[in-house]
Coordinates of C-alpha atoms in Angstrom, one line a residue:
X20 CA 0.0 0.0 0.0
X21 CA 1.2 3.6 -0.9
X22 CA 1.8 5.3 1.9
X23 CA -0.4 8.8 2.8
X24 CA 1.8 11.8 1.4
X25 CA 0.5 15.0 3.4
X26 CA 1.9 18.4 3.9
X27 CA 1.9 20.1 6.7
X28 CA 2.1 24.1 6.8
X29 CA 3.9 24.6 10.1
X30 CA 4.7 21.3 11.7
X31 CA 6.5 22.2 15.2
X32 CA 3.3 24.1 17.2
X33 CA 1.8 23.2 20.2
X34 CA -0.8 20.7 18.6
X35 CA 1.4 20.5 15.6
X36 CA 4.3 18.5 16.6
X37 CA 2.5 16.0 18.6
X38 CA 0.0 15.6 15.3
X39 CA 3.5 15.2 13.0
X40 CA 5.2 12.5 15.4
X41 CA 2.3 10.4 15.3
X42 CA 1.5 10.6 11.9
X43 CA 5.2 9.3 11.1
X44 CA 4.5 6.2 13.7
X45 CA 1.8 5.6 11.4
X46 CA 4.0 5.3 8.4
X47 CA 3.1 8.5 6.6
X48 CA 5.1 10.4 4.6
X49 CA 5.2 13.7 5.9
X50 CA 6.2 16.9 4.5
X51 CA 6.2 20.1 6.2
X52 CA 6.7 23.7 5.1
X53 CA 8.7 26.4 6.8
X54 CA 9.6 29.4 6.8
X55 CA 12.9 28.7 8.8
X56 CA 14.5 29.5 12.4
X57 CA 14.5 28.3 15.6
X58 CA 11.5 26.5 17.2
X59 CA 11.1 25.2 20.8
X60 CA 10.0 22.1 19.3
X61 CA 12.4 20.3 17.1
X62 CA 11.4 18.9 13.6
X63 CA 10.7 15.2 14.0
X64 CA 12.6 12.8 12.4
X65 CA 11.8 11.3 9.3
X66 CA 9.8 14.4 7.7
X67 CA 10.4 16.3 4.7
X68 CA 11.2 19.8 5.1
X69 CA 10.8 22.1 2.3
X70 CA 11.1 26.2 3.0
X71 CA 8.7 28.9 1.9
X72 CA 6.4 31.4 2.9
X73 CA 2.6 30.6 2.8
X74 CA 2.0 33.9 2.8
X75 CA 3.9 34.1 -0.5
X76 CA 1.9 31.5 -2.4
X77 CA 3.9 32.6 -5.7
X78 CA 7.2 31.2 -3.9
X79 CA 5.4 28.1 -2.5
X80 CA 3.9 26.8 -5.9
X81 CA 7.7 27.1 -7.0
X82 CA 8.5 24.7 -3.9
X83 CA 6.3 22.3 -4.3
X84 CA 5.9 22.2 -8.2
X85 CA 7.1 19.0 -8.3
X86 CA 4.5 17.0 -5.8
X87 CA 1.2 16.3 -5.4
X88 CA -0.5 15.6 -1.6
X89 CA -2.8 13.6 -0.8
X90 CA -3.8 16.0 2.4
X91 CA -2.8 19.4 3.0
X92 CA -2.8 20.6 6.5
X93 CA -2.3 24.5 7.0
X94 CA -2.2 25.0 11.1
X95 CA -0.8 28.6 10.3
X96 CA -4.9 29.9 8.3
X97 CA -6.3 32.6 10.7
X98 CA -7.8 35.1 8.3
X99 CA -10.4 35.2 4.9
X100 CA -7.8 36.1 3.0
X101 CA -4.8 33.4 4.4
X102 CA -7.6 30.5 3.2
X103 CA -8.7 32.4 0.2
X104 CA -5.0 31.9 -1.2
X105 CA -4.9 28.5 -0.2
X106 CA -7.7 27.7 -2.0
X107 CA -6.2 29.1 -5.1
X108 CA -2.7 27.0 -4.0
X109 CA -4.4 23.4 -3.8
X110 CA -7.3 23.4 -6.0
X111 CA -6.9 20.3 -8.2
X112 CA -2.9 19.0 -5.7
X113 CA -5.0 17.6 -3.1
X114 CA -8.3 14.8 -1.9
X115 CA -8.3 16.9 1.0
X116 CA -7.3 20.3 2.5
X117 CA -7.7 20.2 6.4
X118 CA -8.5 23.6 7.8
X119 CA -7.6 24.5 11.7
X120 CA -10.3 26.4 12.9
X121 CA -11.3 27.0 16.6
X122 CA -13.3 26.0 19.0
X123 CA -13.9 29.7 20.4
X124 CA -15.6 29.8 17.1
X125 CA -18.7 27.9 18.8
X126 CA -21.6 30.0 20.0
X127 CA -20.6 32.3 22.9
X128 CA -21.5 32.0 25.5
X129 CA -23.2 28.3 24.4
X130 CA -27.4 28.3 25.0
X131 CA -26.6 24.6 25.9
X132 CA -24.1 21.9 26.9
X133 CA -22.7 19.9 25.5
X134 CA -21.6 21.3 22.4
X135 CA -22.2 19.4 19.4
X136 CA -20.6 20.4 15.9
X137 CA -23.8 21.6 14.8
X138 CA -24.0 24.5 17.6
X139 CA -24.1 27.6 16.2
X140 CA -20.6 29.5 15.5
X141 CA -21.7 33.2 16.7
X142 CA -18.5 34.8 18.9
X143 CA -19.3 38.1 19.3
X144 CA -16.4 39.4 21.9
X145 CA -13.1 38.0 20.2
X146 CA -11.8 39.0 17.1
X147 CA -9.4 35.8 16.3
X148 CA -12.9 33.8 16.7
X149 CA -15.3 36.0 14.2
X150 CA -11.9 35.5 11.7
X151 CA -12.2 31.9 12.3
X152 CA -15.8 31.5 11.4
X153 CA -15.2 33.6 8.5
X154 CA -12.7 31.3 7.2
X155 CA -14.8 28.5 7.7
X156 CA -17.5 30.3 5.9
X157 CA -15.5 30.7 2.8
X158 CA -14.4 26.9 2.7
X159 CA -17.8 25.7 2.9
X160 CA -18.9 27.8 -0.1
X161 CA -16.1 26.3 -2.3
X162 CA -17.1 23.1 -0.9
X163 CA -20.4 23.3 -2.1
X164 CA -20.3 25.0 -5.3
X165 CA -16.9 23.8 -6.8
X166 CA -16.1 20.3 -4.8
X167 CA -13.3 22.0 -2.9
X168 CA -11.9 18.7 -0.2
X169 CA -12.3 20.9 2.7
X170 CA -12.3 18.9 6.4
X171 CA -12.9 21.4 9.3
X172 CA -11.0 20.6 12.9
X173 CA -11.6 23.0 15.7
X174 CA -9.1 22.2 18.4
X175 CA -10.2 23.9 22.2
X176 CA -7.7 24.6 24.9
X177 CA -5.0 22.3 24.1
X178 CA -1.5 22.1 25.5
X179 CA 1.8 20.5 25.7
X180 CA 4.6 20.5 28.4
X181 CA 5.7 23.9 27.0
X182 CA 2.2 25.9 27.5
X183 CA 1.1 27.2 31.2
X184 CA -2.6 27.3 30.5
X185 CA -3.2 30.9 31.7
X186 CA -3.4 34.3 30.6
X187 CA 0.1 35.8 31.3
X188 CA 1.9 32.0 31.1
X189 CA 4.3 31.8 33.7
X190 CA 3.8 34.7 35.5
X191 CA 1.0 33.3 37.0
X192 CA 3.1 30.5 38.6
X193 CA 5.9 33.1 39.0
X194 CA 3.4 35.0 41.2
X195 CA 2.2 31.8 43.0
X196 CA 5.3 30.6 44.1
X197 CA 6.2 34.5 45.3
X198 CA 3.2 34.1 47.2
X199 CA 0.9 36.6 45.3
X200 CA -2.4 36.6 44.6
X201 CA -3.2 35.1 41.1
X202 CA -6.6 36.1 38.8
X203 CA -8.9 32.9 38.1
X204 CA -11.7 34.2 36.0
X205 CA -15.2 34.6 37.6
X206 CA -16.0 32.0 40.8
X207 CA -14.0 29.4 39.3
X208 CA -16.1 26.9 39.0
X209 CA -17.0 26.8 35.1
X210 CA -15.9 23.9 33.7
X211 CA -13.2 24.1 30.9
X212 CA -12.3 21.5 28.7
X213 CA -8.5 21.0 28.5
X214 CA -6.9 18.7 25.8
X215 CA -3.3 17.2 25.9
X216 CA -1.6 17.6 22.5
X217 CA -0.7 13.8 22.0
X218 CA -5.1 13.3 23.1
X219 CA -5.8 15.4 20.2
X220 CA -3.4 13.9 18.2
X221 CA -4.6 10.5 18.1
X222 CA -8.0 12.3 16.8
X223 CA -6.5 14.5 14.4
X224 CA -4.3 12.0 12.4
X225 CA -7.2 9.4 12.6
X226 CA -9.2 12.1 9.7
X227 CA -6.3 12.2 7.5
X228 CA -7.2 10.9 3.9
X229 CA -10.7 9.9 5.3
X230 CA -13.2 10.7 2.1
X231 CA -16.0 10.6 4.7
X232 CA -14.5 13.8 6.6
X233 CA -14.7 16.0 3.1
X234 CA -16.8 18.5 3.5
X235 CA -17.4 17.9 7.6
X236 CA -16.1 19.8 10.9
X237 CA -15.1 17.9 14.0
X238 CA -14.0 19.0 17.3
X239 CA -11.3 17.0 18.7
X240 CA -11.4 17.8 22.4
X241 CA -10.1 15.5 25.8
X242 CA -13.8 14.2 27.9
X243 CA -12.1 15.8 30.9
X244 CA -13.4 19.0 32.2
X245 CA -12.5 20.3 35.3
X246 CA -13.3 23.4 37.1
X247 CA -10.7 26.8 36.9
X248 CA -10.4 26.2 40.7
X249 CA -9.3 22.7 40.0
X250 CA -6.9 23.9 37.3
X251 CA -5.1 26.6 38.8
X252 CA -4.8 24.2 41.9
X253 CA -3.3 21.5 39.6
X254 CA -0.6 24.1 38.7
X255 CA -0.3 24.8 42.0
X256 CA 0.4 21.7 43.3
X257 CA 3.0 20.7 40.6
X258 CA 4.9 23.5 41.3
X259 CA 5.0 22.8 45.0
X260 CA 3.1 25.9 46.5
X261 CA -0.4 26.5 47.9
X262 CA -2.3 28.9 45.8
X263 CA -4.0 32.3 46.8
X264 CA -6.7 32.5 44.5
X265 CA -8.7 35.6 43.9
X266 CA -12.0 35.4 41.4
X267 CA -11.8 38.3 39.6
X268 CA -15.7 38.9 37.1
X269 CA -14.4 39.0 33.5
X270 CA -16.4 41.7 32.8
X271 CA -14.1 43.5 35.4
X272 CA -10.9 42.2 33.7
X273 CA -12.1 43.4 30.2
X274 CA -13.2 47.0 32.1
X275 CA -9.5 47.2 33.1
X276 CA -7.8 45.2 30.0
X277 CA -9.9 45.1 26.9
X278 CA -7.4 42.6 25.2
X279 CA -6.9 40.5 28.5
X280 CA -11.1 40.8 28.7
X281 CA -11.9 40.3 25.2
X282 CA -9.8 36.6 25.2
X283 CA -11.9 35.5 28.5
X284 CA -15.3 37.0 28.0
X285 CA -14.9 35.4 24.3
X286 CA -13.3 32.1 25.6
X287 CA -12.3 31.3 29.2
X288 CA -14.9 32.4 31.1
X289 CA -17.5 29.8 30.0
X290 CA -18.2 26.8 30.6
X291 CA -17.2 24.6 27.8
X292 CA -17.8 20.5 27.2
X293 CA -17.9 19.2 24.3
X294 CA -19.5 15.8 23.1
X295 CA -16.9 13.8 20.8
X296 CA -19.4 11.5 19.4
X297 CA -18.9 13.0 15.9
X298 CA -14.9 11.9 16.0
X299 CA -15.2 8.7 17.0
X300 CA -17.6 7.7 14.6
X301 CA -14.6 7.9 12.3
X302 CA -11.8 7.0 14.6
X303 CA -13.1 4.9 17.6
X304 CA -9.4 4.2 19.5
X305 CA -10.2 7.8 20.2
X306 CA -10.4 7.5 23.8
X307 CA -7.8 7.5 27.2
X308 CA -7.0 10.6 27.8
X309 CA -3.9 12.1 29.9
X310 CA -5.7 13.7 33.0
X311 CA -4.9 17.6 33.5
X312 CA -3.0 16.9 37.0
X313 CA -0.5 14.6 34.8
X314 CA -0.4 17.2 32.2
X315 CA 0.3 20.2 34.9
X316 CA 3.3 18.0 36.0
X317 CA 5.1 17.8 32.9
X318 CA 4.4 21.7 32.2
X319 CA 5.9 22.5 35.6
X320 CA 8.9 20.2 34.7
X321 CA 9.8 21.5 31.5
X322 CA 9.8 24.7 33.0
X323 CA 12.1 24.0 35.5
X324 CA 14.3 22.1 33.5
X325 CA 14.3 25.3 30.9
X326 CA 14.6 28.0 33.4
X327 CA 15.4 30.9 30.4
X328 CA 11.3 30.1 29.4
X329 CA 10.5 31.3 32.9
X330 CA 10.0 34.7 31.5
X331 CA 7.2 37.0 33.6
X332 CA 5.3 39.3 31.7
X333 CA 5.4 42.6 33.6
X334 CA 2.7 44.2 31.9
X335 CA 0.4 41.4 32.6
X336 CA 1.9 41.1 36.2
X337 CA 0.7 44.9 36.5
X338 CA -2.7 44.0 35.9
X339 CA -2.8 41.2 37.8
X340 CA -1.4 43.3 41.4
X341 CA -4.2 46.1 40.3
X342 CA -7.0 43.5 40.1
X343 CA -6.3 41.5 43.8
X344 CA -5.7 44.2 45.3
X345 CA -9.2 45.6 43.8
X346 CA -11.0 42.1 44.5
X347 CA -9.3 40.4 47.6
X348 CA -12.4 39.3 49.7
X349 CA -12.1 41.9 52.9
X350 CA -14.4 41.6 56.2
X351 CA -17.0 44.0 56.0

């Protein structure tokens, strides 16, 4: 059998490099395109590399003039425009053109749990979501009226060791282990669904070259969903320290911070669980997921065995003394 030739745009991102190491344990023959430089996430062994510019189509189609894909990937798409030129790129090279949208792009806040893939895309407080939904909009159309192989993926929160899971990264477990108050959004106890990389992974590579994901969207999401209190704690305890939460409204944060704000009140500050039915009707070993209070021990690892990532955001660190001092519970 021939093996699966699929190209990757990007390759060595959060959800990215788990996705390429599997899909080279499964025997296909990857390619990925970059545009070069360092990466915190080295390029697995046994891919193709090939360097170019997406955002220079002209310069790709010279790159690649000599292959065909059976699956293109582009994890790097954000705007109309980034899949408009894609479209243009792969028409007639590829059976299927896999499109990384969002699962921000669901409706916001959702009327009901769980979401399905046919709940409503409607984000009206962030930006990168309404971009999202946008792209997705354009894909369908060419989809429908001229055949174009789209398969839609929305990934939600999803991590590897490299990613502390919070607004601000690390200088939220900078200020915990100082012993200062850290932001959880609202009372914390909205439930958040939080996906390890090499979870979604096993999803993700399952659609590739699957004719009955054309013209579909899947969510590829972990079934654990714990509450912020639970996650912030998680951290905490990895890191060795006892926590001093303060629950700070997001409506409060976005009064203070707009972009800070816009991210939660568009995202993070509902509760979010999803129903995977849809993905394992096409890949049922989709299942046995790495709990959060693993996960939160390899983050806190990596982090101490990399100390030059340990980088605190000031501004953010700002922001976070101005709202505990504002919303530290105090006896009346």
């Amino acid at each position: 059998m021939t093996a699966l030739k699929v190209l990757f745009i990007g390759g060595t991102g959060i959800i990215s490099s788990a996705c390429a190491r599997l899909a080279l344990e499964r025997g296909v023959d990857l390619h990925l395109l970059k545009r070069g430089g360092p990466s915190v996430r080295p390029v697995p062994q046994g891919a193709v590399v090939h360097f170019g510019d997406i955002r220079r189509p002209d310069t790709v189609r010279e790159v690649l003039r000599a292959h065909e894909f059976d699956v293109v990937v582009n994890w790097v798409a954000f705007t109309r425009e980034h899949v408009a030129a894609d479209v243009k790129l792969f028409s007639g090279h590829t059976k299927q053109y896999v499109f990384i949208s969002s699962a921000s792009a669901y409706q916001t806040p959702p009327a009901r749990l769980p979401v399905t893939e046919s709940t409503p895309l409607r984000n009206p407080y962030w930006a990168y979501s309404r971009q999202k939904i946008e792209c997705e909009e354009l894909l369908t159309a060419e989809y429908r009226e001229t055949g174009f192989p789209v398969t839609v993926v929305r990934p939600s929160h999803t991590y590897d060791p490299t990613m502390v899971p919070f607004d601000g990264g690390w200088t939220v477990i900078d200020r915990m282990r100082r012993g200062k108050g850290v932001v959880v959004p609202g009372d914390g106890t909205s439930l958040w669904t939080i996906t390890h990389h090499t979870d979604f992974a096993r999803g993700f590579v399952g659609l590739l070259g699957r004719h009955e994901a054309i013209g579909e969207a899947f969510h590829i999401t972990s079934d654990e969903s714990p509450t912020w209190n639970h996650i912030y704690s998680a951290m905490a305890r990895a890191a060795g320290v006892t926590p001093d939460l303060v629950h700070v409204p997001s409506d409060a944060v976005m009064a203070l911070d707009e972009e800070w704000g816009s991210a939660l009140l568009g995202d993070k500050a509902n509760s979010m669980v999803f129903d995977n039915s849809k993905i394992r009707s096409l890949v049922p070993d989709f299942a046995g997921f790495i709990p959060f209070d693993h996960g939160a021990r390899e983050i806190i690892d990596w982090y101490d065995s990399n100390p030059e990532h340990q980088v605190v955001d000031e501004r953010m660190d700002a922001l976070m003394d101005r709202l505990v001092d504002a919303y530290r519970p105090r006896p009346l």
